[in-house]
Coordinates of C-alpha atoms and ligand atoms in Angstrom, one line a residue:
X25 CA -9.5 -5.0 -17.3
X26 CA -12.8 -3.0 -17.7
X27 CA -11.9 0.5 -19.9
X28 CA -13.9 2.4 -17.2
X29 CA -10.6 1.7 -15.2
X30 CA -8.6 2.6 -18.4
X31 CA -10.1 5.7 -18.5
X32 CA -7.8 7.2 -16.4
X33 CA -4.9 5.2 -16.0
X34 CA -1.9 6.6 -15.9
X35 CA 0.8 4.2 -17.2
X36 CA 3.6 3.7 -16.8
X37 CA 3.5 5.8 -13.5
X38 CA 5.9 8.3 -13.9
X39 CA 9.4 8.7 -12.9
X40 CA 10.7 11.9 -10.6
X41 CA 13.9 12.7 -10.5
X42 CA 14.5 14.4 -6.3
X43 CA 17.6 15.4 -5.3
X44 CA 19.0 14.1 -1.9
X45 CA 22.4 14.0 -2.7
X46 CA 25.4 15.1 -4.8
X47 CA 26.6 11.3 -5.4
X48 CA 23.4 9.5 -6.2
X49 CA 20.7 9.2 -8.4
X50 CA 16.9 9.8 -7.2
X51 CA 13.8 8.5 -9.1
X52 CA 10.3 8.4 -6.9
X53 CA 8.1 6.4 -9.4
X54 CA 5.0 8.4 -8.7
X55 CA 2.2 4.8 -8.5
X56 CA 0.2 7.5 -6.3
X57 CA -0.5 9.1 -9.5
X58 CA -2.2 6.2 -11.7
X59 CA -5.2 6.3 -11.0
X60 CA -7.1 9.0 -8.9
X61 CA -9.2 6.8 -6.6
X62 CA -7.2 3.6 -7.1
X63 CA -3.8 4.3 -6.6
X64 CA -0.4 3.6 -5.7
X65 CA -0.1 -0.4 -4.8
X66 CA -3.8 -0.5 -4.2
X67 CA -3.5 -0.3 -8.0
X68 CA -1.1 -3.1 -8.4
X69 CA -2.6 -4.8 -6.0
X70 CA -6.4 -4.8 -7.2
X71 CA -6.0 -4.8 -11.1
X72 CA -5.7 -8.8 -11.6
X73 CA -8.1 -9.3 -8.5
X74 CA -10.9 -6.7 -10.6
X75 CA -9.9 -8.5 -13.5
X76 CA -10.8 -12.5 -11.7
X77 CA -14.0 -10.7 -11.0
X78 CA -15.0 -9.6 -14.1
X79 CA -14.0 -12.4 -15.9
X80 CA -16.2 -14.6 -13.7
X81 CA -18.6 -12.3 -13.6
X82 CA -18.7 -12.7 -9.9
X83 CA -21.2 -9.6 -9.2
X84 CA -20.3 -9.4 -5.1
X85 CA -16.8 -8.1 -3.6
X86 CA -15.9 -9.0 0.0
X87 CA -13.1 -7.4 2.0
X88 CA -11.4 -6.5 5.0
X89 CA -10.5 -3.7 6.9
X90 CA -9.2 -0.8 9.3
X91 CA -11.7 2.3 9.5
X92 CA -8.6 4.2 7.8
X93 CA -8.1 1.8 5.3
X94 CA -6.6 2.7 2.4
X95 CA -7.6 -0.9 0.0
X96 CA -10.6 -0.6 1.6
X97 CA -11.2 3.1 -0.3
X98 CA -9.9 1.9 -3.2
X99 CA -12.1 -1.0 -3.4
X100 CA -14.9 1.1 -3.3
X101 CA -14.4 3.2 -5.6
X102 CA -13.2 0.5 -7.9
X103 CA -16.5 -1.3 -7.2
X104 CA -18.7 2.1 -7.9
X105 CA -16.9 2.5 -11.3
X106 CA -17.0 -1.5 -12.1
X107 CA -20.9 -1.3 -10.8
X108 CA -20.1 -4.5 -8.5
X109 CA -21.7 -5.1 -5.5
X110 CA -18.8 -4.7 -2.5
X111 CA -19.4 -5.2 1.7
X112 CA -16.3 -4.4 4.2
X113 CA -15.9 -6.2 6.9
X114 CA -15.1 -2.7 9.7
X115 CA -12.4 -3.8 12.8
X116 CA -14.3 -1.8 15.5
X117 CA -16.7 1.0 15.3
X118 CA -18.3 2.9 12.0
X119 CA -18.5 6.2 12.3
X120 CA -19.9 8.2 9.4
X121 CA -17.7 11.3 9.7
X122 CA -14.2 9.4 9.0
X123 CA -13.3 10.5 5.9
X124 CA -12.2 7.3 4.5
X125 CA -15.6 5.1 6.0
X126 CA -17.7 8.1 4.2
X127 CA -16.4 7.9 1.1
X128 CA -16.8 4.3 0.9
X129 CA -20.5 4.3 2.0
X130 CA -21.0 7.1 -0.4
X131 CA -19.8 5.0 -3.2
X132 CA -22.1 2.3 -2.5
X133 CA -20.0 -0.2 -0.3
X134 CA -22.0 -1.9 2.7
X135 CA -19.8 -1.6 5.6
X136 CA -20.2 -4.1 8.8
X137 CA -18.8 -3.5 12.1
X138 CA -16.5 -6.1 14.2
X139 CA -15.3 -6.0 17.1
X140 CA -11.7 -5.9 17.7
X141 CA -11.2 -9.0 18.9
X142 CA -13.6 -10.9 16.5
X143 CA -11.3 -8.9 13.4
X144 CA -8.8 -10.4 14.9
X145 CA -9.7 -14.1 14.8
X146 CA -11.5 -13.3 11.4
X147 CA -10.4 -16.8 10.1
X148 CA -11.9 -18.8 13.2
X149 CA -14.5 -16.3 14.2
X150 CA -18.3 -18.3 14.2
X151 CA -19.8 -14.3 13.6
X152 CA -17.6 -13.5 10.9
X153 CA -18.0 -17.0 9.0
X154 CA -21.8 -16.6 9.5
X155 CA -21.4 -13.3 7.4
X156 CA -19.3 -14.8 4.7
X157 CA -21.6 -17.9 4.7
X158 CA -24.4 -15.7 4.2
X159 CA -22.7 -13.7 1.3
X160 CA -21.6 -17.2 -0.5
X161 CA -19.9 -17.2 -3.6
X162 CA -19.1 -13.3 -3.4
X163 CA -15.7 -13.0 -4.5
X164 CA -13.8 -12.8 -1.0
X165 CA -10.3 -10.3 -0.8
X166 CA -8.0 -10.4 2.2
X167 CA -7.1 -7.2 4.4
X168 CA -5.0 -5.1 2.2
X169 CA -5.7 -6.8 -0.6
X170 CA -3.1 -9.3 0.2
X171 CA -3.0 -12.1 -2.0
X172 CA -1.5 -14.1 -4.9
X173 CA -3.3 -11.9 -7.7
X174 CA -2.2 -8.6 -5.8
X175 CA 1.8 -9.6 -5.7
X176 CA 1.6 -10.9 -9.8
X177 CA 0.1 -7.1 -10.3
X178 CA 3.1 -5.8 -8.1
X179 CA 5.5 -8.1 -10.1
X180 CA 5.0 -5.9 -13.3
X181 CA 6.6 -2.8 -11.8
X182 CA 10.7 -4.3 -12.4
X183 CA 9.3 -4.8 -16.2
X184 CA 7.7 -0.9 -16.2
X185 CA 10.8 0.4 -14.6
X186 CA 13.3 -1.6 -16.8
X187 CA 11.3 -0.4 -20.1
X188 CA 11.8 3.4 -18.2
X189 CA 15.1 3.1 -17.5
X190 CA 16.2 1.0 -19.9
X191 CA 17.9 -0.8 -17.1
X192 CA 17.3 -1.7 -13.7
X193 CA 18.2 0.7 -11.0
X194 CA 20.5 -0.7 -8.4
X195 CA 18.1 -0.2 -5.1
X196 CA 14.0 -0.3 -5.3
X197 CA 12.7 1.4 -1.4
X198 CA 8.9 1.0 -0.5
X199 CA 7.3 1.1 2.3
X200 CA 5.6 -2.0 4.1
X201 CA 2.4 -3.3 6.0
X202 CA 1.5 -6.7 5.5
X203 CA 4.7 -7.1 3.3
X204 CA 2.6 -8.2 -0.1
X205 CA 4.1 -5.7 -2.2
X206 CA 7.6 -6.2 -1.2
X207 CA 7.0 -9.6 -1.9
X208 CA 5.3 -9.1 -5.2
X209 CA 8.6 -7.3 -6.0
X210 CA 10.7 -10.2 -5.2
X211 CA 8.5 -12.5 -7.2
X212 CA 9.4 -10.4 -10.0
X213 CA 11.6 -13.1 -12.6
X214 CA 13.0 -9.8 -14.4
X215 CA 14.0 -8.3 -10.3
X216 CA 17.7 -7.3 -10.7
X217 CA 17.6 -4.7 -7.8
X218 CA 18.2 -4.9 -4.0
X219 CA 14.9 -4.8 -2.4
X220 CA 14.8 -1.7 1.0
X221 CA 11.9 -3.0 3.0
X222 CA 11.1 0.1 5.8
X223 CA 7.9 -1.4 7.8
X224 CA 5.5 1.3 9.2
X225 CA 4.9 -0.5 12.1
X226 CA 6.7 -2.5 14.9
X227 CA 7.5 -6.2 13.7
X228 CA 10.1 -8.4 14.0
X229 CA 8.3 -10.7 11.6
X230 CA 8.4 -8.9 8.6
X231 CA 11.7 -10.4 6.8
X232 CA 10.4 -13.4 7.4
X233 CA 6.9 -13.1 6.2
X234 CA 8.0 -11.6 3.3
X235 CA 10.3 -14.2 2.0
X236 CA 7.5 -17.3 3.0
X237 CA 4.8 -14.7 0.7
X238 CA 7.4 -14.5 -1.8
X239 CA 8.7 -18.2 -1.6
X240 CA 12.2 -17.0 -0.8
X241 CA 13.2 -16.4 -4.4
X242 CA 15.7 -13.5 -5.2
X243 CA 15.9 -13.7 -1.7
X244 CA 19.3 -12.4 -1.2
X245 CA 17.9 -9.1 -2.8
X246 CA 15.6 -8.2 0.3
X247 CA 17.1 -5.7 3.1
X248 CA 14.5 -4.8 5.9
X249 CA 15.3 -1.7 7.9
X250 CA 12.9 -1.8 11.0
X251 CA 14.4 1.7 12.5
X252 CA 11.8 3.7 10.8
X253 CA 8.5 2.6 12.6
X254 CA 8.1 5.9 15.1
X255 CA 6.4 3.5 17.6
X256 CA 4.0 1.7 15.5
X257 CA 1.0 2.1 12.9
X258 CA -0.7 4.7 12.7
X259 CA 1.9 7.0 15.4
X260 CA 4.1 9.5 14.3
X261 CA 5.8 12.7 16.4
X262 CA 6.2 16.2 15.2
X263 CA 10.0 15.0 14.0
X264 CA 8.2 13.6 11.0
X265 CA 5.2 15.8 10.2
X266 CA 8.0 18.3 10.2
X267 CA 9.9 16.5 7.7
X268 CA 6.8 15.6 5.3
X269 CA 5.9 19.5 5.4
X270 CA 9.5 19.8 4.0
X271 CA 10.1 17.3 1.9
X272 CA 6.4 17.9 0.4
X273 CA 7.3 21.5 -0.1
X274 CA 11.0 21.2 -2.0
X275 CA 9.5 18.3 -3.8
X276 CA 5.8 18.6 -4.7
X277 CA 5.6 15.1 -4.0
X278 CA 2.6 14.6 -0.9
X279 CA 3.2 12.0 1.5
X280 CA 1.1 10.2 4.2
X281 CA 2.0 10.0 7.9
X282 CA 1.3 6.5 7.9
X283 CA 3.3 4.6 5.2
X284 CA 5.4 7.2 2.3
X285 CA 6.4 9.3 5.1
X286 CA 8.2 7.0 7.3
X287 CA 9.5 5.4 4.2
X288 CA 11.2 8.4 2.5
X289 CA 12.3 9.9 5.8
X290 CA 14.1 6.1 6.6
X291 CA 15.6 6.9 2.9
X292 CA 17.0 10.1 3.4
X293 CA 18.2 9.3 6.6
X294 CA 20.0 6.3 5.5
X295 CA 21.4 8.7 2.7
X296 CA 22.9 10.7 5.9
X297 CA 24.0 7.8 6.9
X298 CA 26.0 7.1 3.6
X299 CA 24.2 3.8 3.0
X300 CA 24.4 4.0 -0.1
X301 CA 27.8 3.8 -2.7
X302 CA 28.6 6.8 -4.8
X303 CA 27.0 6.8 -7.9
X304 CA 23.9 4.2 -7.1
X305 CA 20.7 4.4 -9.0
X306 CA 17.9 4.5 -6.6
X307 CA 14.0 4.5 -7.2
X308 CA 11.7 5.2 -4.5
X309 CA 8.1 3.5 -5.1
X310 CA 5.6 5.7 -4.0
X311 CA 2.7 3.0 -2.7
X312 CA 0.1 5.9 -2.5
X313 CA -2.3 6.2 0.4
X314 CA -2.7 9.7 0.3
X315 CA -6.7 9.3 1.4
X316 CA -5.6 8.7 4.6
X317 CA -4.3 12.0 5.4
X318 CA -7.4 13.5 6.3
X319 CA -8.2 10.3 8.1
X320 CA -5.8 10.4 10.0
X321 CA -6.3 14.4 10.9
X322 CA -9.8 13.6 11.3
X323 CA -8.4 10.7 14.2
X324 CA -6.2 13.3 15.7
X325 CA -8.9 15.8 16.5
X326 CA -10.8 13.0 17.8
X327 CA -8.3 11.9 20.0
X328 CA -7.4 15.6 21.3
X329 CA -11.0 16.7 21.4
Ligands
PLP12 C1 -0.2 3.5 0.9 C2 0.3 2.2 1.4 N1 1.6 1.9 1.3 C3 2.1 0.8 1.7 C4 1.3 -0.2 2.2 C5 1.9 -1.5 2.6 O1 1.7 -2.5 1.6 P1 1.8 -4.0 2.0 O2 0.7 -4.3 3.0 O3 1.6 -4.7 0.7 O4 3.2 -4.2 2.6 C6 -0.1 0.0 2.3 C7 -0.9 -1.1 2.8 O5 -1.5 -1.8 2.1 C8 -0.6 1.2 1.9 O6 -1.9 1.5 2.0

């Protein structure tokens, strides 16, 4: 890994103890704090990707993305620090005053627009292929930066947390998209926790998914809870701004509408809810994504304007 990444790494992220309640132990392992453009599982999932690319000096970084994206940020900036040439392939329309699509044209990333339905073929799609073709052998990164590399970066997080703790906590709770981190998790040879999966969107595919990325191993250490969606990516209702504005406030510890929030809200709830036994050690990974706040205010006054 380059040392302009090193820089200004913090690691291991740290480790924060919350109080939810009486009986149990709290730790939010702060990943949205190890790097200040590339952060949370964008981290984990990017370091052994950057490092492919710099060790085959590949000089041209392909990728995939929502306008709100948060790999596709951190990609960029990765890219403008690692002085690699990067392209994102945009579902839908550019526009120039989302945050997110600004930053990463102002670090240097050449963004091309899809359409919806041609993002959503993008294996099949003749346009699409043309592109990739044209870009031949650029270095080519799924959505989300879902691949083998990215879960073998996320697989280091039950040795970092052991080393911490100096033994595993009983429960590990992240949030979920694609499912590449939970699975990266469960790939883990050291894993000893259960595994609390809480999508932030609508899927009944998810277990599944996650135990084909993850070849089923430590499989029966993976609990999905799909209650936690509030209607699907992206949507949200004043129940859980309300809660983030609270939580964010007792704790210190920001979280985005789109992933952390729904994922700590499902954990306290199911602390309510007396999920968990007395006495359990619980750490809450923090995936990051905190970029997309003001892209997703920015959507919101869009939408209501
Ligand atoms: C901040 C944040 N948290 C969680 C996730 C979900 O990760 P995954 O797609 O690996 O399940 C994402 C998406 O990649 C994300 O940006």
């Amino acid at each position: 890994m380059s040392d302009i990444l090193h820089d200004n790494l913090l690691l291991p992220s740290p480790l924060q103890p919350i109080k939810l309640a009486d009986n149990l132990s709290v730790l939010v392992k702060r990943d949205d704090l190890i790097h200040p453009v590339i952060s949370g599982n964008k981290w984990r999932k990017l370091k052994y990707n950057l490092d492919y690319i710099l060790s085959n000096a590949l000089d041209h970084v392909i990728t995939f993305g929502g306008p709100f994206s948060n790999h596709i940020h951190a990609l960029a900036g990765a890219c403008q620090l690692l002085r690699i040439r990067c392209t994102a392939i945009i579902r839908g329309e550019i526009d120039l005053h989302n945050p997110t699509l600004r930053f990463c044209t102002d670090a240097g990333m050449e963004l091309i627009s899809v359409s919806r339905s041609a993002y959503r073929l993008k294996e099949q799609d003749p346009g699409i292929k043309e592109i990739l073709k044209s870009y031949h052998p650029a270095c080519i990164i799924p959505e989300g930066g879902a691949n083998e590399l990215a879960m073998r970066g996320v697989a280091e997080i039950t040795d970092e947390l052991e080393d911490t703790l100096g033994d595993a906590p009983d429960y590990i709770v992240l949030s979920a998209g694609t499912g590449c981190t939970a699975a990266g998790l469960l790939l883990s040879d050291t894993l000893k926790s259960k595994v609390i999966v809480i999508p932030a969107l609508k899927s009944n595919h998810l277990y599944p998914e996650i135990l084909s990325m993850s070849k089923h191993k430590n499989k029966d250490l993976l609990f999905v809870n799909t209650d936690y969606h509030f209607g699907g990516y992206a949507k949200w209702n004043e129940n859980l701004v309300k809660f983030i504005t609270e939580f964010e406030s007792s704790t210190a510890i920001p979280l985005d509408q789109v992933y952390n929030g729904k994922a700590m809200y499902g954990l306290c709830d199911l602390i309510s809810r007396k999920y968990f036994e007395d006495g359990a050690r619980i750490v809450y990974l923090h995936t990051g994504g905190l970029q997309g706040k003001a892209g997703m205010e920015y959507r919101n006054t869009k939408i209501n304007s």
